[in-house]
Tab-separated table of C-alpha atoms and ligand atoms in Angstrom:
chain	number	residue	atom	x	y	z
A	7	UNK	CA	37.059	96.052	51.720
A	8	UNK	CA	38.790	99.384	52.365
A	9	UNK	CA	41.788	98.923	54.626
A	10	UNK	CA	42.983	101.600	57.010
A	11	UNK	CA	46.700	101.860	56.388
A	12	UNK	CA	49.559	103.955	57.692
A	13	UNK	CA	51.948	104.781	54.878
A	14	UNK	CA	54.859	104.957	57.336
A	15	UNK	CA	54.139	101.536	58.846
A	16	UNK	CA	56.323	98.578	57.915
A	17	UNK	CA	53.565	96.050	58.687
A	18	UNK	CA	51.018	97.974	56.560
A	19	UNK	CA	53.565	97.852	53.734
A	20	UNK	CA	53.917	94.102	54.222
A	21	UNK	CA	50.133	93.593	54.176
A	22	UNK	CA	49.883	95.721	51.019
A	23	UNK	CA	52.614	93.654	49.353
A	24	UNK	CA	54.930	96.678	49.109
A	25	UNK	CA	57.520	94.907	51.265
A	26	UNK	CA	58.326	91.196	51.034
A	27	UNK	CA	57.606	88.733	53.793
A	28	UNK	CA	57.255	85.010	54.360
A	29	UNK	CA	53.472	84.871	54.630
A	30	UNK	CA	51.930	81.953	56.449
A	31	UNK	CA	48.325	83.140	56.792
A	32	UNK	CA	45.920	85.637	55.297
A	33	UNK	CA	42.168	86.146	55.556
A	34	UNK	CA	39.949	89.232	55.228
A	35	UNK	CA	41.115	90.712	58.532
A	36	UNK	CA	44.197	88.901	59.784
A	37	UNK	CA	47.697	88.354	58.397
A	38	UNK	CA	50.455	86.048	59.650
A	39	UNK	CA	54.118	85.999	58.604
A	40	UNK	CA	57.547	84.983	59.823
A	41	UNK	CA	59.324	87.493	62.049
A	42	UNK	CA	62.429	88.765	60.254
A	43	UNK	CA	64.448	88.375	63.458
A	44	UNK	CA	63.206	85.085	64.855
A	45	UNK	CA	63.619	84.437	68.554
A	46	UNK	CA	63.340	80.777	67.543
A	47	UNK	CA	62.756	79.116	64.157
A	48	UNK	CA	59.089	79.473	63.195
A	49	UNK	CA	58.560	82.711	65.180
A	50	UNK	CA	55.380	84.107	63.616
A	51	UNK	CA	53.739	87.513	63.865
A	52	UNK	CA	49.952	87.709	63.708
A	53	UNK	CA	48.572	91.133	62.874
A	54	UNK	CA	45.299	92.821	61.929
A	55	UNK	CA	45.317	93.941	58.306
A	56	UNK	CA	44.028	97.347	59.354
A	57	UNK	CA	46.440	99.646	61.138
A	58	UNK	CA	45.868	99.913	64.876
A	59	UNK	CA	48.789	100.819	67.086
A	60	UNK	CA	48.165	98.673	70.139
A	61	UNK	CA	45.866	96.056	71.592
A	62	UNK	CA	43.923	98.806	73.349
A	63	UNK	CA	43.080	100.393	70.000
A	64	UNK	CA	41.615	97.243	68.441
A	65	UNK	CA	37.838	97.239	67.943
A	66	UNK	CA	36.374	94.396	70.010
A	67	UNK	CA	35.085	92.564	66.955
A	68	UNK	CA	38.508	92.598	65.295
A	69	UNK	CA	40.166	91.496	68.535
A	70	UNK	CA	37.710	88.604	68.702
A	71	UNK	CA	38.500	87.672	65.127
A	72	UNK	CA	42.206	87.693	65.911
A	73	UNK	CA	41.579	85.634	69.016
A	74	UNK	CA	39.744	83.060	66.947
A	75	UNK	CA	42.730	82.711	64.614
A	76	UNK	CA	45.422	82.422	67.299
A	77	UNK	CA	44.761	78.836	68.448
A	78	UNK	CA	44.996	77.360	64.962
A	79	UNK	CA	48.057	79.471	64.186
A	80	UNK	CA	49.699	78.308	67.418
A	81	UNK	CA	48.821	74.685	66.614
A	82	UNK	CA	50.267	74.983	63.101
A	83	UNK	CA	53.473	76.569	64.390
A	84	UNK	CA	53.912	73.933	67.082
A	85	UNK	CA	53.197	71.028	64.757
A	86	UNK	CA	55.352	72.241	61.896
A	87	UNK	CA	58.372	73.148	64.019
A	88	UNK	CA	58.166	70.150	66.335
A	89	UNK	CA	58.056	72.522	69.300
A	90	UNK	CA	57.142	71.323	72.779
A	91	UNK	CA	55.356	74.573	73.599
A	92	UNK	CA	54.923	78.183	72.576
A	93	UNK	CA	54.950	81.676	74.034
A	94	UNK	CA	52.422	84.285	72.926
A	95	UNK	CA	53.872	87.735	73.429
A	96	UNK	CA	52.108	91.009	72.789
A	97	UNK	CA	53.951	94.264	73.452
A	98	UNK	CA	52.159	97.593	73.843
A	99	UNK	CA	54.110	100.818	74.070
A	100	UNK	CA	57.821	101.582	73.985
A	101	UNK	CA	58.243	100.850	77.679
A	102	UNK	CA	56.812	97.364	77.071
A	103	UNK	CA	59.192	96.662	74.204
A	104	UNK	CA	56.955	97.571	71.264
A	105	UNK	CA	59.091	98.625	68.326
A	106	UNK	CA	56.607	98.369	65.456
A	107	UNK	CA	53.523	100.497	66.127
A	108	UNK	CA	51.073	98.153	64.435
A	109	UNK	CA	49.431	95.794	66.927
A	110	UNK	CA	50.824	92.280	66.723
A	111	UNK	CA	51.039	88.975	68.513
A	112	UNK	CA	54.320	87.068	68.594
A	113	UNK	CA	54.052	83.279	68.468
A	114	UNK	CA	57.393	81.898	69.629
A	115	UNK	CA	57.824	78.133	69.460
A	116	UNK	CA	59.711	76.637	72.380
A	117	UNK	CA	61.520	73.408	73.092
A	118	UNK	CA	62.850	72.169	76.388
A	119	UNK	CA	66.222	73.675	77.331
A	120	UNK	CA	66.230	75.995	74.311
A	121	UNK	CA	68.124	78.557	76.340
A	122	UNK	CA	65.600	81.322	75.643
A	123	UNK	CA	64.561	81.498	79.260
A	124	UNK	CA	61.616	83.360	80.639
A	125	UNK	CA	62.267	86.228	82.987
A	126	UNK	CA	59.342	87.035	85.224
A	127	UNK	CA	60.099	88.623	88.560
A	128	UNK	CA	57.037	87.823	90.640
A	129	UNK	CA	56.174	90.519	93.152
A	130	UNK	CA	54.012	90.692	96.232
A	131	UNK	CA	51.159	93.052	97.137
A	132	UNK	CA	51.277	95.248	100.194
A	133	UNK	CA	48.266	94.859	102.497
A	134	UNK	CA	45.213	96.448	100.839
A	135	UNK	CA	46.962	97.013	97.506
A	136	UNK	CA	45.333	94.090	95.669
A	137	UNK	CA	41.874	95.117	96.896
A	138	UNK	CA	42.432	98.700	95.708
A	139	UNK	CA	43.685	97.605	92.290
A	140	UNK	CA	40.835	95.144	91.977
A	141	UNK	CA	38.346	97.958	92.640
A	142	UNK	CA	40.049	100.338	90.206
A	143	UNK	CA	40.256	97.830	87.366
A	144	UNK	CA	36.690	96.606	87.892
A	145	UNK	CA	35.450	100.201	87.920
A	146	UNK	CA	37.370	100.999	84.714
A	147	UNK	CA	35.823	97.943	83.067
A	148	UNK	CA	32.335	99.085	84.045
A	149	UNK	CA	32.766	102.425	82.223
B	3	LIG	P1	57.845	94.380	68.856
B	3	LIG	O1	59.151	94.603	69.567
B	3	LIG	O2	57.283	95.659	68.280
B	3	LIG	O3	56.860	93.632	69.708
B	3	LIG	O4	58.169	93.394	67.669
B	3	LIG	C1	58.333	93.800	66.353
B	3	LIG	C2	58.846	92.606	65.584
B	3	LIG	O5	58.742	92.895	64.206
B	3	LIG	C3	60.314	92.258	65.864
B	3	LIG	O6	60.398	90.953	66.390
B	3	LIG	C4	60.982	92.393	64.499
B	3	LIG	O7	61.950	91.384	64.247
B	3	LIG	C5	59.808	92.288	63.540
B	3	LIG	N1	60.002	93.034	62.308
B	3	LIG	C6	60.372	94.338	62.196
B	3	LIG	N2	60.448	94.692	60.909
B	3	LIG	C7	60.097	93.590	60.191
B	3	LIG	C8	59.989	93.345	58.787
B	3	LIG	O8	60.227	94.201	57.928
B	3	LIG	N3	59.608	92.109	58.418
B	3	LIG	C9	59.327	91.128	59.327
B	3	LIG	N4	58.965	89.938	58.851
B	3	LIG	N5	59.419	91.326	60.651
B	3	LIG	C10	59.813	92.552	61.081
B	4	LIG	ZN1	50.352	99.479	60.109
């Protein structure tokens, strides 16, 4: 299979074997390896082997393939680390914290009181705002 690679991309280099990693999973389309800067022990990155910058760029079939791998990867990470739970994090764009421009899912094992926290400032819609957003997103999906 011909892979689309970006010669500047650190994750493409890892997939190609040009940079070392601690690989935990590999199939025709998907690759999993330990994050070099783990948020917690067992922090795994799951990536497509082909180079796509963000989630939005993934062909639907490849996204589905990745989705089918995630549950078993999450289960393996939880079971092998003895975690109580796990966060799946997926950053798209600099403003969202994406540093490596090759789409990836973070699997971060969690235990109670691990001190990692979870910051999520819940907001509130102004009257009519939710309805408008609902319409806009539904319309975009119908395109
Ligand atoms: P982002 O902020 O783009 O969502 O996450 C990129 C992740 O890639 C970071 O957690 C970072 O530690 C990890 N990372 C960056 N370079 C390398 C590398 O060369 N090897 C591995 N294993 N992980 C890397
Ligand atoms: Zn890449």
